PDB file of C-alpha atoms in Angstrom:
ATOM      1  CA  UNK D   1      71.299 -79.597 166.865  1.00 65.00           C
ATOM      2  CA  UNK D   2      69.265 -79.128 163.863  1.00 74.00           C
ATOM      3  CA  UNK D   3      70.485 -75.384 163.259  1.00 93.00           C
ATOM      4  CA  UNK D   4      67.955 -73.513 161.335  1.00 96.00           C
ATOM      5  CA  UNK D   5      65.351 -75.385 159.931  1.00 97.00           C
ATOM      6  CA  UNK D   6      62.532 -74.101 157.780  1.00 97.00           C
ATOM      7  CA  UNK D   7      58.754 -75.385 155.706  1.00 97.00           C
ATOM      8  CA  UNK D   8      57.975 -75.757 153.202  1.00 97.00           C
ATOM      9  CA  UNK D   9      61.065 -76.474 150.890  1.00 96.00           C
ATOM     10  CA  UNK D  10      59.032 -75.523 147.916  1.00 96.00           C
ATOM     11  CA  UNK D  11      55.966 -73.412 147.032  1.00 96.00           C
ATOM     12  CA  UNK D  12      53.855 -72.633 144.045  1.00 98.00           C
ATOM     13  CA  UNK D  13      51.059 -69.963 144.799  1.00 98.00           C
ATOM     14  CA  UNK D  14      48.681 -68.233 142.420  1.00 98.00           C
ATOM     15  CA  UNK D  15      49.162 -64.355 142.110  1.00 98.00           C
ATOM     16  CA  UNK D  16      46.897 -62.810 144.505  1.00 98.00           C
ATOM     17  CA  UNK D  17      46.774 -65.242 147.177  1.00 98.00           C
ATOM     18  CA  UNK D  18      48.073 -65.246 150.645  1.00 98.00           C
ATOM     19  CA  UNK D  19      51.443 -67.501 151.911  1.00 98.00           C
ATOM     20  CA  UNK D  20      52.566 -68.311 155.206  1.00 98.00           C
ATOM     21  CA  UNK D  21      56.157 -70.018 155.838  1.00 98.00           C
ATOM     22  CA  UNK D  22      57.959 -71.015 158.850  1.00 98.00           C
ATOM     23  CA  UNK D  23      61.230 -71.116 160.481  1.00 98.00           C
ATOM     24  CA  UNK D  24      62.615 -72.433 163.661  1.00 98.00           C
ATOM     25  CA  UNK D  25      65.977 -71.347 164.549  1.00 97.00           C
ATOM     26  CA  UNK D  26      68.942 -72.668 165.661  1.00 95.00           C
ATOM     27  CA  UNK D  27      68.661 -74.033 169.527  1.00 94.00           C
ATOM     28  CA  UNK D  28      69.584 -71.408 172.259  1.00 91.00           C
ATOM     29  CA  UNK D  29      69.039 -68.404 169.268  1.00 94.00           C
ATOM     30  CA  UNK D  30      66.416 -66.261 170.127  1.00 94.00           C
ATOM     31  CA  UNK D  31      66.670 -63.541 167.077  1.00 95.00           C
ATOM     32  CA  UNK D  32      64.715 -64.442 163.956  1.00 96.00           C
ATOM     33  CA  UNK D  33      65.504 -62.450 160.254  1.00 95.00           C
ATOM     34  CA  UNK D  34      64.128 -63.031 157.353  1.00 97.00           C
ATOM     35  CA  UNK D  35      65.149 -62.246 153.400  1.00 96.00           C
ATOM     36  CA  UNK D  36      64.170 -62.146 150.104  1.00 97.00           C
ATOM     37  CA  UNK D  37      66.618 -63.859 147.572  1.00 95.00           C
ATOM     38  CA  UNK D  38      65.947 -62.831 143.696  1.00 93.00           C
ATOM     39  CA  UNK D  39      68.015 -65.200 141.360  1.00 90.00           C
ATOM     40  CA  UNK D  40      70.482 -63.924 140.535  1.00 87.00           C
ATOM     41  CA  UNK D  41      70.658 -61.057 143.946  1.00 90.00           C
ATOM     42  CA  UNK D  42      71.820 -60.723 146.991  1.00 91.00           C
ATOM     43  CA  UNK D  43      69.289 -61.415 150.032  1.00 93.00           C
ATOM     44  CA  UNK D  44      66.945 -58.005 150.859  1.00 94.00           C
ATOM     45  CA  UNK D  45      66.325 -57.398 154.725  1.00 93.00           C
ATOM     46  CA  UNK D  46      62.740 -58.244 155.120  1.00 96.00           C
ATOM     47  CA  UNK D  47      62.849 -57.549 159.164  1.00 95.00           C
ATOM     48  CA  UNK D  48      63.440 -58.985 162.632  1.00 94.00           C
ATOM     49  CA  UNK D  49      61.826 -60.115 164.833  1.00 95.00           C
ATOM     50  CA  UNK D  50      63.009 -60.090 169.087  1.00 93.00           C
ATOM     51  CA  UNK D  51      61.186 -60.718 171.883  1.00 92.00           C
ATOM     52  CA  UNK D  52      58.102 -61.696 170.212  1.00 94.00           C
ATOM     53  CA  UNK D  53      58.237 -57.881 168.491  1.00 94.00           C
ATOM     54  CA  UNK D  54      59.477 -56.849 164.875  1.00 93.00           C
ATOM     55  CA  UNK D  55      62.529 -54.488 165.660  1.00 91.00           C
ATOM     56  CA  UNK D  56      64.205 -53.754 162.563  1.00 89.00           C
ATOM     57  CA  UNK D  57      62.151 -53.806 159.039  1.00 92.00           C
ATOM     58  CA  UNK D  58      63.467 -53.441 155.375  1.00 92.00           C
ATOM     59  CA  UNK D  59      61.862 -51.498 152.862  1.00 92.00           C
ATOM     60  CA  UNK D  60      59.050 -53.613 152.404  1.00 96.00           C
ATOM     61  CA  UNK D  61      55.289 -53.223 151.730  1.00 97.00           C
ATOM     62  CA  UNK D  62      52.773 -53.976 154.487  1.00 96.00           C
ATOM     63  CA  UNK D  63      51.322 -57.190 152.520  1.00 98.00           C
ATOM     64  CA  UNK D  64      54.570 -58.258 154.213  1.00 98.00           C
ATOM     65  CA  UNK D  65      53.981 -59.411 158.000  1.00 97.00           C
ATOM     66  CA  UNK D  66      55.306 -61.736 160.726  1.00 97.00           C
ATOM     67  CA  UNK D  67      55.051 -63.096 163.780  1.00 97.00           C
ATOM     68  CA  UNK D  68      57.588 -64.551 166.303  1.00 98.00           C
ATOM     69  CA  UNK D  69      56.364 -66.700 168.809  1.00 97.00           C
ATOM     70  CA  UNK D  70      57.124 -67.329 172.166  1.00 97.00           C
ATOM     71  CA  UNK D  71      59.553 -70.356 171.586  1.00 96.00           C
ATOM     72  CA  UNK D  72      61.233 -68.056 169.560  1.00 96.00           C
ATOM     73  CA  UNK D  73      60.006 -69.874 165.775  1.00 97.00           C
ATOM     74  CA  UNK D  74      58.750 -67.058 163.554  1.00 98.00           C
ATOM     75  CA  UNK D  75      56.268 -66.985 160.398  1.00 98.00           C
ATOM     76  CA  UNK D  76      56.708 -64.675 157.559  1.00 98.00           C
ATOM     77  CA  UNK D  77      53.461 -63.933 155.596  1.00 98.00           C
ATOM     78  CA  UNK D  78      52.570 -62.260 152.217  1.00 98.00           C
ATOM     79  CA  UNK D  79      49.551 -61.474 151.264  1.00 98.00           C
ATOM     80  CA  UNK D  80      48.004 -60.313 147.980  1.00 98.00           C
ATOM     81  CA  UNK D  81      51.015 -62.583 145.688  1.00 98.00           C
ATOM     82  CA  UNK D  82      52.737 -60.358 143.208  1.00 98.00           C
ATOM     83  CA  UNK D  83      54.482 -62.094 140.319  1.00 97.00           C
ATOM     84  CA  UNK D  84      57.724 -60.120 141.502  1.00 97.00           C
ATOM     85  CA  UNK D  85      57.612 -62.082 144.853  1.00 98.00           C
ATOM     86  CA  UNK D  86      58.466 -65.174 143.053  1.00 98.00           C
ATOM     87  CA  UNK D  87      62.067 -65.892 145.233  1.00 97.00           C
ATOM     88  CA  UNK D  88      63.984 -68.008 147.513  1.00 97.00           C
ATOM     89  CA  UNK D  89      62.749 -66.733 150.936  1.00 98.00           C
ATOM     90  CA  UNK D  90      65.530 -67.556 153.471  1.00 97.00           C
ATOM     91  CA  UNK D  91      65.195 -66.898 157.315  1.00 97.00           C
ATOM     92  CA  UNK D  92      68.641 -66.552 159.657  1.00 96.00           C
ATOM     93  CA  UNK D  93      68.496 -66.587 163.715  1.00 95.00           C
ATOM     94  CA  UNK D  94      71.488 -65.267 165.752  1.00 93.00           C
ATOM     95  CA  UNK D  95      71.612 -65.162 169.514  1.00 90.00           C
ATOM     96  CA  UNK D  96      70.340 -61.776 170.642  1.00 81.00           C
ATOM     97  CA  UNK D  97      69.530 -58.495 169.210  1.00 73.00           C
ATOM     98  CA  UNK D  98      73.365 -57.463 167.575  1.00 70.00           C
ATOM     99  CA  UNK D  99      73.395 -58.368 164.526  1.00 71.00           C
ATOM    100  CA  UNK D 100      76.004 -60.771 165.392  1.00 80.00           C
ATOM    101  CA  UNK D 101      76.458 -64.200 163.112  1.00 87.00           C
ATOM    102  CA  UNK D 102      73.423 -65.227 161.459  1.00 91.00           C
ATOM    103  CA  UNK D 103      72.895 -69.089 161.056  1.00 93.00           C
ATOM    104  CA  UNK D 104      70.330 -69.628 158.027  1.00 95.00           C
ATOM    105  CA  UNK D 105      68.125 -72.535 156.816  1.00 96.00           C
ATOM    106  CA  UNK D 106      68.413 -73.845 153.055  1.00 95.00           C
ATOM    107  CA  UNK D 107      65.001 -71.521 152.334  1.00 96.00           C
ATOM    108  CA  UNK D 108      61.855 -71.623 151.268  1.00 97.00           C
ATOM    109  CA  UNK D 109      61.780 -71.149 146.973  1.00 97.00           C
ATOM    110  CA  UNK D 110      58.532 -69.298 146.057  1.00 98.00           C
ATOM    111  CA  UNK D 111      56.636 -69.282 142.567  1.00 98.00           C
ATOM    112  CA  UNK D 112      54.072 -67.108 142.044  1.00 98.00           C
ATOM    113  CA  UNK D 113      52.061 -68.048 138.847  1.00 97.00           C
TER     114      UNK D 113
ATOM    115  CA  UNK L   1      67.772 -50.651 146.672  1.00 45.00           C
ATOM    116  CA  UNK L   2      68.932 -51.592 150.010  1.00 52.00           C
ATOM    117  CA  UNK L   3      72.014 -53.137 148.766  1.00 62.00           C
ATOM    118  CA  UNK L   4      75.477 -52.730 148.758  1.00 70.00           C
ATOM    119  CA  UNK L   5      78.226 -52.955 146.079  1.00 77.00           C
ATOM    120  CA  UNK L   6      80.311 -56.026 145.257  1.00 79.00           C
ATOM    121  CA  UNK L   7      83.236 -56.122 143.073  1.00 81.00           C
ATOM    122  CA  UNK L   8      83.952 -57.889 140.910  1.00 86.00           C
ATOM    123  CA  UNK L   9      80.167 -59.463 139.923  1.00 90.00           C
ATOM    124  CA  UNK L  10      82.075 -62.768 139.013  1.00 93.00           C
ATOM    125  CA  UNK L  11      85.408 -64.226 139.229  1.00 94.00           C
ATOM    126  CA  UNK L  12      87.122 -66.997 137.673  1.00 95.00           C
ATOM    127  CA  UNK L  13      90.395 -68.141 138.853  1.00 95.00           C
ATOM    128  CA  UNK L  14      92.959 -71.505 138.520  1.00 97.00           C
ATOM    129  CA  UNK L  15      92.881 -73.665 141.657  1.00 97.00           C
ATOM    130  CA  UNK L  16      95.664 -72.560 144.204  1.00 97.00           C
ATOM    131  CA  UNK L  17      95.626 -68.828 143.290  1.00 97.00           C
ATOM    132  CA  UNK L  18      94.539 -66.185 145.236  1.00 97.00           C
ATOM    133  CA  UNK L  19      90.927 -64.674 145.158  1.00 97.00           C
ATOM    134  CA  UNK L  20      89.868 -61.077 146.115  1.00 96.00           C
ATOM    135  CA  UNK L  21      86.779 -59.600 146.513  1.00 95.00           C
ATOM    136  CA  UNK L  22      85.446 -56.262 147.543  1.00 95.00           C
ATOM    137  CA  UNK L  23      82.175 -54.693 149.038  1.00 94.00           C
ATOM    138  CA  UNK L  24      81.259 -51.450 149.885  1.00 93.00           C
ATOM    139  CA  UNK L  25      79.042 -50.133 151.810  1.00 91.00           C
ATOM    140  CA  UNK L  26      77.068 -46.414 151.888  1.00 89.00           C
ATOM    141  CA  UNK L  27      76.521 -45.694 155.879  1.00 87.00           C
ATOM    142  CA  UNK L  28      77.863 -46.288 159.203  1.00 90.00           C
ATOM    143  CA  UNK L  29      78.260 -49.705 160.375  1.00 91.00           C
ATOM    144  CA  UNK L  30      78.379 -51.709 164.090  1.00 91.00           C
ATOM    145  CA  UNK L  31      80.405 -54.346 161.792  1.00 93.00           C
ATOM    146  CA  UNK L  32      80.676 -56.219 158.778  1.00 94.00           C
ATOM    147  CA  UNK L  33      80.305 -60.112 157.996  1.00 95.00           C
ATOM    148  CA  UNK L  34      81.349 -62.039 154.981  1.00 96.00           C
ATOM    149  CA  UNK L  35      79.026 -65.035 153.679  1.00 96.00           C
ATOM    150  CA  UNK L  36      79.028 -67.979 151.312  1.00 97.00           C
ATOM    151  CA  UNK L  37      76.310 -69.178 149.584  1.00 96.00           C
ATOM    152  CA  UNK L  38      76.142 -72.401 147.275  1.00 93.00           C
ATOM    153  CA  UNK L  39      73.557 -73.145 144.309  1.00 82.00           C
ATOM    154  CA  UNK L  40      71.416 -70.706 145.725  1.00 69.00           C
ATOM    155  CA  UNK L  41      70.431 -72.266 149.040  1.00 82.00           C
ATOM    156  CA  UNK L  42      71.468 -71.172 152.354  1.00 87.00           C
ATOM    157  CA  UNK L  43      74.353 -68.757 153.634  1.00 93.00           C
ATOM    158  CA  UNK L  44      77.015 -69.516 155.343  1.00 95.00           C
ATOM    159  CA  UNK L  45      79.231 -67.434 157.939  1.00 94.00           C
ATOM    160  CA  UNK L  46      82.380 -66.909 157.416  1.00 96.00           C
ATOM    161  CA  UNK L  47      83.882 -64.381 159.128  1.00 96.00           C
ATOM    162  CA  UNK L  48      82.995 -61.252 161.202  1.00 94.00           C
ATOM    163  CA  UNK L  49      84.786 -57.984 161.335  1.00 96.00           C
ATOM    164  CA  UNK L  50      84.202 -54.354 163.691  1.00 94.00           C
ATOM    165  CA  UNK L  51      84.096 -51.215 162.908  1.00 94.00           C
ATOM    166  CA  UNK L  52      86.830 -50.645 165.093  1.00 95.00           C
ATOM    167  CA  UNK L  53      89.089 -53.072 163.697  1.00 97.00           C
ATOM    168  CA  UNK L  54      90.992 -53.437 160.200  1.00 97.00           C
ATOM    169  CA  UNK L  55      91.702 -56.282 159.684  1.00 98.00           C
ATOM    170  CA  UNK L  56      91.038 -60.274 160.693  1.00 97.00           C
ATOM    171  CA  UNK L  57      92.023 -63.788 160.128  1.00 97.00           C
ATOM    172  CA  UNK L  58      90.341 -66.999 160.078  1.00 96.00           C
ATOM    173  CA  UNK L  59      92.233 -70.186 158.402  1.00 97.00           C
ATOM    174  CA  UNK L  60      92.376 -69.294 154.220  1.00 97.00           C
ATOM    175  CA  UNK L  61      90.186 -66.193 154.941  1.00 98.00           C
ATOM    176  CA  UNK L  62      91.831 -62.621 155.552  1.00 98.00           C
ATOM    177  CA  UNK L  63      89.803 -59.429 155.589  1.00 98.00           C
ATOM    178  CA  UNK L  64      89.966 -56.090 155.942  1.00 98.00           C
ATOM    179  CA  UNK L  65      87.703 -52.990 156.538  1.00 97.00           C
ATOM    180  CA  UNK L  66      88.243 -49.088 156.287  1.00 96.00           C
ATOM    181  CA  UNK L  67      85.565 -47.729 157.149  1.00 95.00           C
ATOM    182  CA  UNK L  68      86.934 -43.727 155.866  1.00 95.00           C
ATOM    183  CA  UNK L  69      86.170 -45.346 152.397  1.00 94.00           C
ATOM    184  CA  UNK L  70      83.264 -47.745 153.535  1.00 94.00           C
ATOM    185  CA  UNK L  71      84.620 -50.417 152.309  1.00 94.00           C
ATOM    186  CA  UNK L  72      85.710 -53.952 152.815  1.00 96.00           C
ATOM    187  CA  UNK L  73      87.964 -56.537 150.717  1.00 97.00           C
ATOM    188  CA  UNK L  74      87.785 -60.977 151.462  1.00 97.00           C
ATOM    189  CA  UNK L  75      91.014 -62.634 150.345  1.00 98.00           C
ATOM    190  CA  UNK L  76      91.017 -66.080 150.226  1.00 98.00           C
ATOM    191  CA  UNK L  77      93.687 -67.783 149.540  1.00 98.00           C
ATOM    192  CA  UNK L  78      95.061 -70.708 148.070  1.00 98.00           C
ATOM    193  CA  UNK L  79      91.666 -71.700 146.158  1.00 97.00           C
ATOM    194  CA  UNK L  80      90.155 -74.867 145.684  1.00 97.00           C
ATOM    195  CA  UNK L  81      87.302 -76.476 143.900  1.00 95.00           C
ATOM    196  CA  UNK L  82      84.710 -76.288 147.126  1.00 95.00           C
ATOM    197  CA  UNK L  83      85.225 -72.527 147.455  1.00 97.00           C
ATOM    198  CA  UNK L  84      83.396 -72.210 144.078  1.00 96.00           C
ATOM    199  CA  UNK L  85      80.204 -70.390 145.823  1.00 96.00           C
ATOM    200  CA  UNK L  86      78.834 -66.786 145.463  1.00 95.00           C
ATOM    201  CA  UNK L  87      80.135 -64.903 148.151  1.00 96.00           C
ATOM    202  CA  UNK L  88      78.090 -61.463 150.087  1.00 95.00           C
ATOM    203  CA  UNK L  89      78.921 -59.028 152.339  1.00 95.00           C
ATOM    204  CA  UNK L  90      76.398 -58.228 155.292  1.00 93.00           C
ATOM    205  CA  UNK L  91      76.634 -54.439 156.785  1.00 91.00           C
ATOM    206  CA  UNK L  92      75.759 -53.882 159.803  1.00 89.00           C
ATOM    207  CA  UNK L  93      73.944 -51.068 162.497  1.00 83.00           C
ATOM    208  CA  UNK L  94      71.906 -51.075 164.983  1.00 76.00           C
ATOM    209  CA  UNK L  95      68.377 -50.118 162.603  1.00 76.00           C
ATOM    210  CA  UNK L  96      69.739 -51.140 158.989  1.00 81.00           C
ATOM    211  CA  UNK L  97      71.130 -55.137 157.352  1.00 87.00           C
ATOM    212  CA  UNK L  98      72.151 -54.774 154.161  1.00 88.00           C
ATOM    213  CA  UNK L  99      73.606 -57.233 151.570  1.00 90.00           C
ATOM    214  CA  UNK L 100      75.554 -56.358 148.769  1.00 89.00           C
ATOM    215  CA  UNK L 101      74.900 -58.521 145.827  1.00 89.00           C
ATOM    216  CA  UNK L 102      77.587 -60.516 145.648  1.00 92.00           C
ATOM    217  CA  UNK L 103      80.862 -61.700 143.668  1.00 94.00           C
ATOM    218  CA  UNK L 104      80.086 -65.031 141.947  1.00 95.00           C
ATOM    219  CA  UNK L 105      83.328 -67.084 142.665  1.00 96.00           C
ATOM    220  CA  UNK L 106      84.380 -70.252 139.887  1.00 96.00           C
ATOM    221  CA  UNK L 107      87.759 -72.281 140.916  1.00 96.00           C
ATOM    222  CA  UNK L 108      88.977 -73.745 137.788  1.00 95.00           C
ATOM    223  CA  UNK L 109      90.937 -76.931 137.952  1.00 90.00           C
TER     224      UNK L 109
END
């Protein structure tokens, strides 16, 4: 089992473009979550994503969007880059919609420049 | 912010004492989880606790939550050198995750 795996490691993207990055979670997990990690902070709920559907959301902007697909791997996408969204980007699955244990991947870092 | 409270921000202990850790929380809560995290990559579960309990057990690990204060406390211990980590508490309910921000942990040898 490969628990949660996620792409890319690391990211460098100019301020005002668009980022997609990718998780697939742990086998038999069919919940997807996904954070923001400033250095230095603890993770901020981005949202979830069951059933193919966002069900839970943080307080985060719009340019902040996802996607869950039907093998249950999930995309998070920014768009518009900010400077301030420079962070480690981690994504946790759990199996179903309880906010049981979360099982994360190592993360995706993010540089905005 | 959507975060909690940890206390203390960073602790520094000898190797074999005792470590303790608090979080605390603003709203209602389903339950309450405790996570590791080292050198900034992923978390780790370590233990889970309900709102309808007060306190749990796993090996080291001992926690406890009262939930008239909103708050929770992670005792580990006997310390050693691998449970230098940051550590996070993880509310829980049914609409809201939030993450406090953590008690940096050092085990001194």
């Amino acid at each position: 089992d490969a628990g949660v795996t996620q792409s890319p490691t690391h990211l460098i993207k100019t301020r005002g473009q668009q980022v997609t990055l990718r998780c697939s979670p742990k086998s038999g997990h069919d919940t997807v979550s996904w954070y923001q990690q400033a250095l230095g902070q603890g993770p901020q709920f981005i949202f979830q994503y069951y059933e193919e559907e966002e069900r839970q959301r943080g307080n985060f902007p719009d340019r902040f969007s996802g996607h869950q697909f039907p093998n249950y791997s999930s995309e998070l996408n920014v768009n518009a880059l900010l400077l301030g969204d420079s962070a480690l980007y981690l994504c946790a699955s759990s199996p179903g919609y309880m906010n049981t244990e979360a099982f994360f991947g190592q993360g995706t870092r993010l540089t905005v420049v | 912010s959507q975060q909690g409270e940890e206390d203390p921000q960073a602790l520094s202990i000898q190797e074999g004492e005792n470590a303790t850790m608090n979080c605390s929380y603003k709203t209602s809560i389903n339950n309450l989880q405790w996570y590791r995290q080292n050198s900034g990559r992923g978390l780790v579960h370590l233990i889970l606790i309900r709102s309808n309990e007060r306190e749990k057990h796993s090996g080291r690990l001992r926690v406890t939550l009262d939930t008239s204060k909103k708050s929770s406390s992670l005792l580990i211990t006997a310390s050693r050198a691998a449970d230098t980590a940051s550590y996070f508490c993880r509310a829980n309910r049914d609409d809201k995750i939030i993450f406090g921000k953590g008690t940096r942990l050092h085990i001194l040898p």
